[in-house]
mmCIF file of C-alpha atoms in Angstrom:
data_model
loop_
_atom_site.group_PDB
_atom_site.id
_atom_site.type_symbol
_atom_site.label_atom_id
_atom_site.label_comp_id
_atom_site.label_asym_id
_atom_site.label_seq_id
_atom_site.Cartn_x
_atom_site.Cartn_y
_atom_site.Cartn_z
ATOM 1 C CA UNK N 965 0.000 0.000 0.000
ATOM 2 C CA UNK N 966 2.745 2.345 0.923
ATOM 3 C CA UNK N 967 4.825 1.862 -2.766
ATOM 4 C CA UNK N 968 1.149 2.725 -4.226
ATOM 5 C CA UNK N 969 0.517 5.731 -2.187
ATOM 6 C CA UNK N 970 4.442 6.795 -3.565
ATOM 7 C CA UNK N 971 3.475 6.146 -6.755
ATOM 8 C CA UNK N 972 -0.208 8.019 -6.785
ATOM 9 C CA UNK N 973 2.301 11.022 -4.716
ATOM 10 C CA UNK N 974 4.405 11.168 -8.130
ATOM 11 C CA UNK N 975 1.847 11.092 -10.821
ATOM 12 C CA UNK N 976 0.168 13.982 -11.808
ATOM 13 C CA UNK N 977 -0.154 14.083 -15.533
ATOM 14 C CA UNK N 978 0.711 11.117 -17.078
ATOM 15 C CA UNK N 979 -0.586 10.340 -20.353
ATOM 16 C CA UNK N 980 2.549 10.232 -21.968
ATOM 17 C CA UNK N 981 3.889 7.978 -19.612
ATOM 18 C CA UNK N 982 3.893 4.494 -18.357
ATOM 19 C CA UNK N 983 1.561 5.945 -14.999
ATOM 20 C CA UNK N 984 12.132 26.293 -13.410
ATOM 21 C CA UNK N 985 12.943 28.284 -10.122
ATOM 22 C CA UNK N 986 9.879 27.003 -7.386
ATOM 23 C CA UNK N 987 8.238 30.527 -6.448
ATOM 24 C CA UNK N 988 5.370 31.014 -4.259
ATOM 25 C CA UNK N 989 2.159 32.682 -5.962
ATOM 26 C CA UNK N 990 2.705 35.847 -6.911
ATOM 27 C CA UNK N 991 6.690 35.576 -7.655
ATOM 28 C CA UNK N 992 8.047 35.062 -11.032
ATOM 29 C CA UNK N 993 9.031 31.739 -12.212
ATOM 30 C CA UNK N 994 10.541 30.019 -15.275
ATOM 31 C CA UNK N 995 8.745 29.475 -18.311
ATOM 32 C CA UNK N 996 6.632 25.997 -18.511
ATOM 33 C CA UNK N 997 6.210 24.190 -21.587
ATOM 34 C CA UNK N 998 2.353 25.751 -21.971
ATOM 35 C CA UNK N 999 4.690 29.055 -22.035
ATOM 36 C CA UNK N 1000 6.515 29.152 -24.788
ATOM 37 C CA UNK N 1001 5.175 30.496 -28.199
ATOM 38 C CA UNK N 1002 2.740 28.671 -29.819
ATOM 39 C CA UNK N 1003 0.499 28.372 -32.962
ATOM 40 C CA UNK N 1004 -2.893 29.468 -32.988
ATOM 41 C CA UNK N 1005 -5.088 26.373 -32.708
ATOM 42 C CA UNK N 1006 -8.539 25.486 -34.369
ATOM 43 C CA UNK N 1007 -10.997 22.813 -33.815
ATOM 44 C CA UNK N 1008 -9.579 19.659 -35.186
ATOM 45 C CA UNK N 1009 -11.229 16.220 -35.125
ATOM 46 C CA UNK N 1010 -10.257 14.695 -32.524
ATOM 47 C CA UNK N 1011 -12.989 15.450 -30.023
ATOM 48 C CA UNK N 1012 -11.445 17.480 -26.366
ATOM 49 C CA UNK N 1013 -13.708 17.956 -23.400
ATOM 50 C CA UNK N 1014 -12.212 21.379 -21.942
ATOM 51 C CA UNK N 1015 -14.302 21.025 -18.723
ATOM 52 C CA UNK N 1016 -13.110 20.974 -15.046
ATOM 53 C CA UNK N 1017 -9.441 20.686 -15.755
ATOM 54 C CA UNK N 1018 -7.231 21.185 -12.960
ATOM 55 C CA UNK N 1019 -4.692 24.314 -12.673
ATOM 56 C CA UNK N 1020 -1.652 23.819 -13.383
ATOM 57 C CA UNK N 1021 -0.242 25.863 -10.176
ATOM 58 C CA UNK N 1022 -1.968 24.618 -6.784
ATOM 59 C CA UNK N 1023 -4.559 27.104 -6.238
ATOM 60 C CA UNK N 1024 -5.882 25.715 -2.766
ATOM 61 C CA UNK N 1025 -4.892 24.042 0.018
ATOM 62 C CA UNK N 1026 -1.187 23.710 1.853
ATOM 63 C CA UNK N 1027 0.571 23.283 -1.317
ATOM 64 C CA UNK N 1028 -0.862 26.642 -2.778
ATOM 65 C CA UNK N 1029 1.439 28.208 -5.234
ATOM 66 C CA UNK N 1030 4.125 25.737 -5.226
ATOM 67 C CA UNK N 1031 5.661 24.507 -8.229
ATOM 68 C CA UNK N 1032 9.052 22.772 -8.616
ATOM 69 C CA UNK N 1033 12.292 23.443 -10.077
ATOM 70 C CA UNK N 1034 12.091 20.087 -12.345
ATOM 71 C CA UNK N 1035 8.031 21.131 -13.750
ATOM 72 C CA UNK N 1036 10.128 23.394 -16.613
ATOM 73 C CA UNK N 1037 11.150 20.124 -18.397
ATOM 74 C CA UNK N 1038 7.781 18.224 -17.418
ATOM 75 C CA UNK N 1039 4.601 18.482 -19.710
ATOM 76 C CA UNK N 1040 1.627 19.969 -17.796
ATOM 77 C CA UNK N 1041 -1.714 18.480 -18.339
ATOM 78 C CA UNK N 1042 -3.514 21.321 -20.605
ATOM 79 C CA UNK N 1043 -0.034 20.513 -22.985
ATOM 80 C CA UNK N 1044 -0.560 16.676 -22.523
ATOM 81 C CA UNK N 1045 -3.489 16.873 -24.442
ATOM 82 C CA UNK N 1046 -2.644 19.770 -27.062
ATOM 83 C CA UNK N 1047 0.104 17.129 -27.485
ATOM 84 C CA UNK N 1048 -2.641 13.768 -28.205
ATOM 85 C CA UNK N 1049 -5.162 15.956 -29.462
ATOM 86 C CA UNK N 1050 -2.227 16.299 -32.301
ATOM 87 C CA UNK N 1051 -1.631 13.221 -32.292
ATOM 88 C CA UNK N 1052 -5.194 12.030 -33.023
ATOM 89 C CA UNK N 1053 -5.927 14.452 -35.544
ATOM 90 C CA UNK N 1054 -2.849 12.702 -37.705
ATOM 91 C CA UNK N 1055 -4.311 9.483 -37.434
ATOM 92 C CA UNK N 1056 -7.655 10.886 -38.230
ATOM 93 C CA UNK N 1057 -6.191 12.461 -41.091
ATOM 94 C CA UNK N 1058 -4.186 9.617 -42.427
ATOM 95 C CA UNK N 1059 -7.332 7.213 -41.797
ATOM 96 C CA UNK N 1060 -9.430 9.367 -44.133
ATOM 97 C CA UNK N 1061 -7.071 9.671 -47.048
ATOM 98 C CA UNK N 1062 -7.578 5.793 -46.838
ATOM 99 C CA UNK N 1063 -11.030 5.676 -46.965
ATOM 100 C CA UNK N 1064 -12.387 6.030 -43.928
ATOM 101 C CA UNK N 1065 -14.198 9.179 -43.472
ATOM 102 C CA UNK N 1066 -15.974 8.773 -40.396
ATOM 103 C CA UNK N 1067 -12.713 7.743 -38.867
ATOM 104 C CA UNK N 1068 -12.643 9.112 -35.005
ATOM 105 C CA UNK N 1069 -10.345 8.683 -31.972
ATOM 106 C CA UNK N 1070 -11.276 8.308 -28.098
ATOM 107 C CA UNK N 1071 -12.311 11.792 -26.594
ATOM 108 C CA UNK N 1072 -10.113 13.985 -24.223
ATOM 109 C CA UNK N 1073 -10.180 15.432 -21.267
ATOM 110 C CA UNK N 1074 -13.153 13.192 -20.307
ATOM 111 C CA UNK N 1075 -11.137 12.152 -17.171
ATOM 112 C CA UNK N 1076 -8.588 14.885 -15.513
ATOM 113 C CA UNK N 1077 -6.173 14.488 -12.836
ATOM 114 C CA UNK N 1078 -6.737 15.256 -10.045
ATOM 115 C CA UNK N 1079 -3.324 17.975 -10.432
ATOM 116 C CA UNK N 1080 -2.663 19.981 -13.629
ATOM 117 C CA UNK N 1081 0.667 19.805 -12.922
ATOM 118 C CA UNK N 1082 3.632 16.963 -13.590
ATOM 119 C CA UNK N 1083 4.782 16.700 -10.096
ATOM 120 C CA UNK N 1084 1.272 16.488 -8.630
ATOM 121 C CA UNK N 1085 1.481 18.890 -6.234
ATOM 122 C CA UNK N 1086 -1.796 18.796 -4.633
ATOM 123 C CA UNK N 1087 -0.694 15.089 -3.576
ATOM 124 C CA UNK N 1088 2.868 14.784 -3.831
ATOM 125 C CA UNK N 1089 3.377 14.922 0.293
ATOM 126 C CA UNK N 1090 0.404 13.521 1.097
ATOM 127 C CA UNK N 1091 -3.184 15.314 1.464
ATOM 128 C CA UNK N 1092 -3.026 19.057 1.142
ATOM 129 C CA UNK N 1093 -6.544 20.283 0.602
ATOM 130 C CA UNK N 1094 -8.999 20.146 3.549
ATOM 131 C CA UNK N 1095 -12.125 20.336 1.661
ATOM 132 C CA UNK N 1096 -11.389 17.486 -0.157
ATOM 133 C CA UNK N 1097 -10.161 15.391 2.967
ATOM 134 C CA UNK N 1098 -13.757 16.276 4.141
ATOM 135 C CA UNK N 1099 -15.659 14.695 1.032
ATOM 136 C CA UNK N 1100 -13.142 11.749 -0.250
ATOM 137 C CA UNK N 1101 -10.714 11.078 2.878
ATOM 138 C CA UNK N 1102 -7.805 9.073 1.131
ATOM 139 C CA UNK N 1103 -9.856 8.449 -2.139
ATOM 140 C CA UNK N 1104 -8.992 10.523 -4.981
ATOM 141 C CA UNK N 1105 -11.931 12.436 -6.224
ATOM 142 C CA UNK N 1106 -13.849 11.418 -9.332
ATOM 143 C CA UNK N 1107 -14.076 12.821 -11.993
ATOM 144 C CA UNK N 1108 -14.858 9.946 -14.293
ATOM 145 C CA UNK N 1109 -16.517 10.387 -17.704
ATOM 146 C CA UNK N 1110 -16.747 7.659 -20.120
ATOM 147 C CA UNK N 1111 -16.256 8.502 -23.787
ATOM 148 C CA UNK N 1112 -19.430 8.880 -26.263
ATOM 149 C CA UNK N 1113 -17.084 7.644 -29.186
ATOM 150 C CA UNK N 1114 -18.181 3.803 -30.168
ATOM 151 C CA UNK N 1115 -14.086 3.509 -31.237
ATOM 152 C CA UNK N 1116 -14.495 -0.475 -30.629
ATOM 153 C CA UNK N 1117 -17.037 -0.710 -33.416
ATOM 154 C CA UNK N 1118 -14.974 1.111 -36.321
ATOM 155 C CA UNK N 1119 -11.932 -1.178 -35.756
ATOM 156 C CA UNK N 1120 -13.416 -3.323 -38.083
ATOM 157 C CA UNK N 1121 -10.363 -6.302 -39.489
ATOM 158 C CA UNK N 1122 -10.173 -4.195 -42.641
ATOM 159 C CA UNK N 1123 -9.616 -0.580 -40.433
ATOM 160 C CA UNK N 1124 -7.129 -2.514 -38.876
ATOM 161 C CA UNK N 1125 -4.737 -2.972 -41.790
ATOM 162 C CA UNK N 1126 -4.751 0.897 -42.639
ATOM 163 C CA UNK N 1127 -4.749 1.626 -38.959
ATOM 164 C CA UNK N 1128 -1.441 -0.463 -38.228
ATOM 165 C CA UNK N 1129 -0.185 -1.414 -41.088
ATOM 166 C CA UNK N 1130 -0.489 -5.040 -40.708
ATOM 167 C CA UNK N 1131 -2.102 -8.109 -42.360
ATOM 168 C CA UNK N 1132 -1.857 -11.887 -41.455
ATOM 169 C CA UNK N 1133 0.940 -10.661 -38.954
ATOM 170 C CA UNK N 1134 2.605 -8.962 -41.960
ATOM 171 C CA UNK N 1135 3.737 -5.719 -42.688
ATOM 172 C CA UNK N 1136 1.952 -4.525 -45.504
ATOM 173 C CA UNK N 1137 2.950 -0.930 -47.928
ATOM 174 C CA UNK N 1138 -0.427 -0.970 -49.674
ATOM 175 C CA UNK N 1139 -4.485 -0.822 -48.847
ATOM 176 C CA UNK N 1140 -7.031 -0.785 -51.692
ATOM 177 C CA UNK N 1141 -4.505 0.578 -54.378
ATOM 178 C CA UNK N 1142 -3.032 3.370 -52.379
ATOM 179 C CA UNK N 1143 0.013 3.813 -50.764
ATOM 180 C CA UNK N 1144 0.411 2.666 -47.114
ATOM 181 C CA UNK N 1145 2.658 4.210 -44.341
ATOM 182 C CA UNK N 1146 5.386 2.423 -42.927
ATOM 183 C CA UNK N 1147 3.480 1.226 -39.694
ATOM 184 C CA UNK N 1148 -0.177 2.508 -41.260
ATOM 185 C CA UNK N 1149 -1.854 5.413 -39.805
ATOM 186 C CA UNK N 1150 -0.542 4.908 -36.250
ATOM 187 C CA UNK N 1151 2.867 4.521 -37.330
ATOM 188 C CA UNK N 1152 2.271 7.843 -39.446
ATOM 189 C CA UNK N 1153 0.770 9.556 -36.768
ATOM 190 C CA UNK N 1154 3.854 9.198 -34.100
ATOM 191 C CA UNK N 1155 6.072 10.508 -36.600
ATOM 192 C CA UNK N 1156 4.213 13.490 -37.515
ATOM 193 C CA UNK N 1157 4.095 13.949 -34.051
ATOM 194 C CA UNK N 1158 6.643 12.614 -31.946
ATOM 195 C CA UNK N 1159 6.595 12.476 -28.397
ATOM 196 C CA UNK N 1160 7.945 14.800 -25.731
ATOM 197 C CA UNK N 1161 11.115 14.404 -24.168
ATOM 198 C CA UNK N 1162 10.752 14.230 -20.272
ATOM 199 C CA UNK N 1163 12.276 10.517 -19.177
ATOM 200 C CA UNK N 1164 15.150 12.274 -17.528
ATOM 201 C CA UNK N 1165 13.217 15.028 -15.796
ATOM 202 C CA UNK N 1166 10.890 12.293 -14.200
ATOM 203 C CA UNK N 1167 13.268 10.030 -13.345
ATOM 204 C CA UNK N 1168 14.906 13.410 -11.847
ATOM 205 C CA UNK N 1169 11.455 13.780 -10.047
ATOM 206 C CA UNK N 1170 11.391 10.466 -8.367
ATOM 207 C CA UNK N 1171 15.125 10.635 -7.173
ATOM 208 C CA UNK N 1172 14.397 14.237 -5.784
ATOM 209 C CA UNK N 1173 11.294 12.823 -3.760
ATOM 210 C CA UNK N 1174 12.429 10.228 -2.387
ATOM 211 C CA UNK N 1175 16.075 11.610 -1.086
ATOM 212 C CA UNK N 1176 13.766 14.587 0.189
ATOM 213 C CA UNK N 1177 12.643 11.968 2.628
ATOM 214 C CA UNK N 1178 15.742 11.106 4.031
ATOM 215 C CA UNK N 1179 16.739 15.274 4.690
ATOM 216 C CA UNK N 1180 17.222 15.691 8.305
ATOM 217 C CA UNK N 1181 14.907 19.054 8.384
ATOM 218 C CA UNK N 1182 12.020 16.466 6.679
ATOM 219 C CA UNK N 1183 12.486 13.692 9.277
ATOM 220 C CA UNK N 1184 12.137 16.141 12.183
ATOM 221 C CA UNK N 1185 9.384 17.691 10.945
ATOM 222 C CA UNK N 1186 7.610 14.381 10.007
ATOM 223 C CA UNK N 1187 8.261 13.381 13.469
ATOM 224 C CA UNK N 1188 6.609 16.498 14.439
ATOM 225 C CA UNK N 1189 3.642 15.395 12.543
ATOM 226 C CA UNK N 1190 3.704 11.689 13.671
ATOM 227 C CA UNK N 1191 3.382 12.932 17.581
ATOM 228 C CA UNK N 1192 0.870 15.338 16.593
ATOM 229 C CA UNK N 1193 -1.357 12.774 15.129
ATOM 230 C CA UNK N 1194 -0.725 10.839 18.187
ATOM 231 C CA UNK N 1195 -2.067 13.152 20.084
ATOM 232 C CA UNK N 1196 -5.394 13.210 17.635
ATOM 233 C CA UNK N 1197 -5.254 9.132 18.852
ATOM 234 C CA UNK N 1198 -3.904 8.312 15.293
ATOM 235 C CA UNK N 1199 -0.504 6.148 15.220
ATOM 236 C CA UNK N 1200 1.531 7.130 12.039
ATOM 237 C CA UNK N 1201 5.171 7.535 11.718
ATOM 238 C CA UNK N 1202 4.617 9.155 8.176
ATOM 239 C CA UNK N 1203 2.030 10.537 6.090
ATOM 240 C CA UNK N 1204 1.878 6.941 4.239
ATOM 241 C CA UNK N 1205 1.134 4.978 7.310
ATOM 242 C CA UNK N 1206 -1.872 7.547 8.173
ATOM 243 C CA UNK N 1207 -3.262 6.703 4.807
ATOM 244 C CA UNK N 1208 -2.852 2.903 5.718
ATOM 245 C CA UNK N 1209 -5.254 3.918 8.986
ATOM 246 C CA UNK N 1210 -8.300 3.775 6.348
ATOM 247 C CA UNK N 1211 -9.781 0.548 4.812
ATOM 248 C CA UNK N 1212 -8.179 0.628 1.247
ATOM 249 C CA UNK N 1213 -11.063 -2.141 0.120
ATOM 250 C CA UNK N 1214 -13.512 0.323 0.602
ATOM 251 C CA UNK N 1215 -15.254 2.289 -2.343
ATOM 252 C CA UNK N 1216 -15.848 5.463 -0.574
ATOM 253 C CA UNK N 1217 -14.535 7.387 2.597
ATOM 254 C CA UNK N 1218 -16.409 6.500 5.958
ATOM 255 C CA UNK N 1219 -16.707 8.836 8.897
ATOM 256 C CA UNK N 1220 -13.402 7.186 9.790
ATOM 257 C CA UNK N 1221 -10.693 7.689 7.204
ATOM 258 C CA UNK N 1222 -12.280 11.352 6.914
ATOM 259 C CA UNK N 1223 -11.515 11.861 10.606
ATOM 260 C CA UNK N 1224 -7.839 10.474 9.932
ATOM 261 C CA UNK N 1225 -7.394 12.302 6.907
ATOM 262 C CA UNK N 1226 -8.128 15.828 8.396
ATOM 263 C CA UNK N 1227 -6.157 15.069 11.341
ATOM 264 C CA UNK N 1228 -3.314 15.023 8.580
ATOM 265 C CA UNK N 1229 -3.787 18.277 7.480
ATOM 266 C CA UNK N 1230 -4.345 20.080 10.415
ATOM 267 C CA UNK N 1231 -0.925 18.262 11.742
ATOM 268 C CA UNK N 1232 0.564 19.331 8.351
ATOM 269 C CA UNK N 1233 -0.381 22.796 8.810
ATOM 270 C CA UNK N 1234 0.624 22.921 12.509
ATOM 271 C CA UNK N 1235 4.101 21.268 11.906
ATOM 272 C CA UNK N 1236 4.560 23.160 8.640
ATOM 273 C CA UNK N 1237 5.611 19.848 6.757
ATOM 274 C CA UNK N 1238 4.586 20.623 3.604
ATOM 275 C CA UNK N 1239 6.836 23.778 3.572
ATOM 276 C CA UNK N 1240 9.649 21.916 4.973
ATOM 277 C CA UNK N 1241 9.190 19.072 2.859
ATOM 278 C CA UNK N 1242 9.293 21.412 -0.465
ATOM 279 C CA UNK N 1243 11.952 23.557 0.272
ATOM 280 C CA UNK N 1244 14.336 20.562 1.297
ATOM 281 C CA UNK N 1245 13.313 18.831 -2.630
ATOM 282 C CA UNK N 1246 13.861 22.186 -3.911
ATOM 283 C CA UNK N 1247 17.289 22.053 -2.250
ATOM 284 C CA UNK N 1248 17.641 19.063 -4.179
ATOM 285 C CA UNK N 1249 15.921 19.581 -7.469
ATOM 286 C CA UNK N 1250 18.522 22.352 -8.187
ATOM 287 C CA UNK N 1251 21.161 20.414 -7.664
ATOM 288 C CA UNK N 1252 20.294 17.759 -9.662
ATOM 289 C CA UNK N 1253 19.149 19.981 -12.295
ATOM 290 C CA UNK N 1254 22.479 21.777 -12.097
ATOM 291 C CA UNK N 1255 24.358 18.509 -12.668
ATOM 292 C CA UNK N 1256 22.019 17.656 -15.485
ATOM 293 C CA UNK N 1257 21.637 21.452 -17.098
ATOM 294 C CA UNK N 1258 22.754 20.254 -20.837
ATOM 295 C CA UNK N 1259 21.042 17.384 -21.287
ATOM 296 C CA UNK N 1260 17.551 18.740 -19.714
ATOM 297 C CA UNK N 1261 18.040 21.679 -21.750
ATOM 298 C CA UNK N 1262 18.496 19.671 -24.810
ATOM 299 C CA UNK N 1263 15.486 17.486 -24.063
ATOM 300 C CA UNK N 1264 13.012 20.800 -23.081
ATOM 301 C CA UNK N 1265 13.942 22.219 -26.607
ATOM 302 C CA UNK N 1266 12.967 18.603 -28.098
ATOM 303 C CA UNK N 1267 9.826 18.529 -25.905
ATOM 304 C CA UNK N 1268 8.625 22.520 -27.151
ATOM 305 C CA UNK N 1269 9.463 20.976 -30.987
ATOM 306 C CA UNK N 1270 6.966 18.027 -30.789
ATOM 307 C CA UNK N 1271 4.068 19.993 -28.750
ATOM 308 C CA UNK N 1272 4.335 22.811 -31.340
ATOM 309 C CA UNK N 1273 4.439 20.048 -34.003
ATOM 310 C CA UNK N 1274 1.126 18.623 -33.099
ATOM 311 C CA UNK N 1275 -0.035 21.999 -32.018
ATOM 312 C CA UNK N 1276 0.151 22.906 -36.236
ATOM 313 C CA UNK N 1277 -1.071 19.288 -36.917
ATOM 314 C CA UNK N 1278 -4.669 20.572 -35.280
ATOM 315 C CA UNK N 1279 -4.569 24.279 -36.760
ATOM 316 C CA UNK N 1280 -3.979 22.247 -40.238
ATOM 317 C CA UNK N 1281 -7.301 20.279 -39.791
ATOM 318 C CA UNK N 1282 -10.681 21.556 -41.153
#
């Protein structure tokens, strides 16, 4: 339970995965990737539901304001899907020129994190925002939508050649007389659109959050936390182990876990741990990032490339 509470801490945004300067509100920070100058965009195809998306800068709660060094080589979430909104309109694209007019791909945005941002702020050190503590204890909030695209029905065996390029578990360069991309559509669609470059800032992430752990001003104020919770009659020697208090199996947040999971935050916000805990990553974050300057560099200016890329991939669809 605890590695899965670490892993929900670390992920934010991540549909492109497997799963700057931090400034307070108000102070200037370094660019983000949704910063830097972009094409105008236009209704494509693909279909993007551009309701109830998280900020991409905590606007509530103890982690308010607080972004991390590493987030300028990350891809926040509103840039996530700009990216696979791309991304879908090329396969969209590529399906009609093959005959397939009505060709669509799954809906986005249906489902947003519960953080607009990479490092998942909101999360990242354990609950931060009372209101939801009150309403979903430990469980994330839902936000669930399913998709009103029947995708499962189009993927007829014939759609499937032109889609991936493949027939009787060959590799195929033709469909109906007309020339087929290396891969089909899909294949044609991740080159026009290739994806951003942030392996080395995550993995920069997760080494950053978990050596925070092991700072000396962290484990005294965790201790801090762990007595204070005692006091509230709850026995946790970290943030992890109060979430462990609850009943994982259940589907929603009893009277219980919402009692525990308050007590966190108030012990947060009386020990100051989420302050603590940030400034000691930040600490570390610029460190690593200094040790790592060219190569993040070099991967950021990749990472702008391919979001602008499928940026103009959209603003070329009618």
């Amino acid at each position: 339970m605890k590695k899965n509470l670490i892993i929900l801490a670390l992920c934010g945004t991540a549909l492109l995965t497997a799963c700057g300067q931090a400034q307070k509100s108000g102070q200037d920070s370094p660019a983000a990737i949704g910063e830097v100058p972009q094409v105008e965009t236009v209704a494509g195809w693909t279909q993007v539901k551009r309701e109830g998306w998280p900020e991409a800068v905590p606007a509530q709660g103890l982690a308010q304001g607080l972004t991390l060094p590493i987030e300028r080589y990350l891809v926040p979430y509103a840039e996530e899907i700009a990216f696979l909104e791309g991304r879908g309109n090329a396969e969209i694209r590529c399906m009609r020129a093959l005959g397939f007019p009505d060709w669509r791909t799954e809906t986005l945005g249906v489902n947003p994190p519960t953080s607009g941002s990479s490092s998942n702020m909101e999360r990242r050190y354990g609950l931060t925002i009372r209101s939801e503590a009150e309403q979903t204890g430990y469980h994330v909030p839902s936000k669930s939508e399913v998709s009103a695209a029947a995708l499962a029905e189009q993927e007829t065996p014939r759609a499937v050649v032109a889609l991936k390029g493949v027939e009787n578990a060959k590799a195929v360069q033709s469909f109906e007389g007309k020339a087929l991309p290396e891969g089909g559509c899909i294949g044609e669609s991740l080159r026009q659109t290739p994806s951003p470059d942030i392996a080395l800032a995550e993995e920069l992430s997760g080494q950053s959050f978990m050596a925070s752990q092991e700072t000396p001003e962290v484990k005294t104020a965790m201790a801090a936390w762990s007595a204070c919770m005692k006091e509230n009659g709850h026995q946790a020697a970290t943030v992890w182990e109060a979430a462990n208090l609850a009943d994982p199996t259940s589907p929603s947040a009893g009277a219980e876990e919402k009692k525990i999971a308050l007590a966190e935050i108030d012990c947060k916000q009386r020990t100051d741990l989420v302050a603590v805990w940030f400034k000691a990553e930040q600490k570390i974050q610029e460190d690593l990032i200094s040790k790592n300057q060219a190569a993040l560099e070099t991967a950021r200016n990749t990472t702008v490339t391919n979001v602008k890329s499928a940026r103009q991939v959209t603003a070329s669809v009618r």
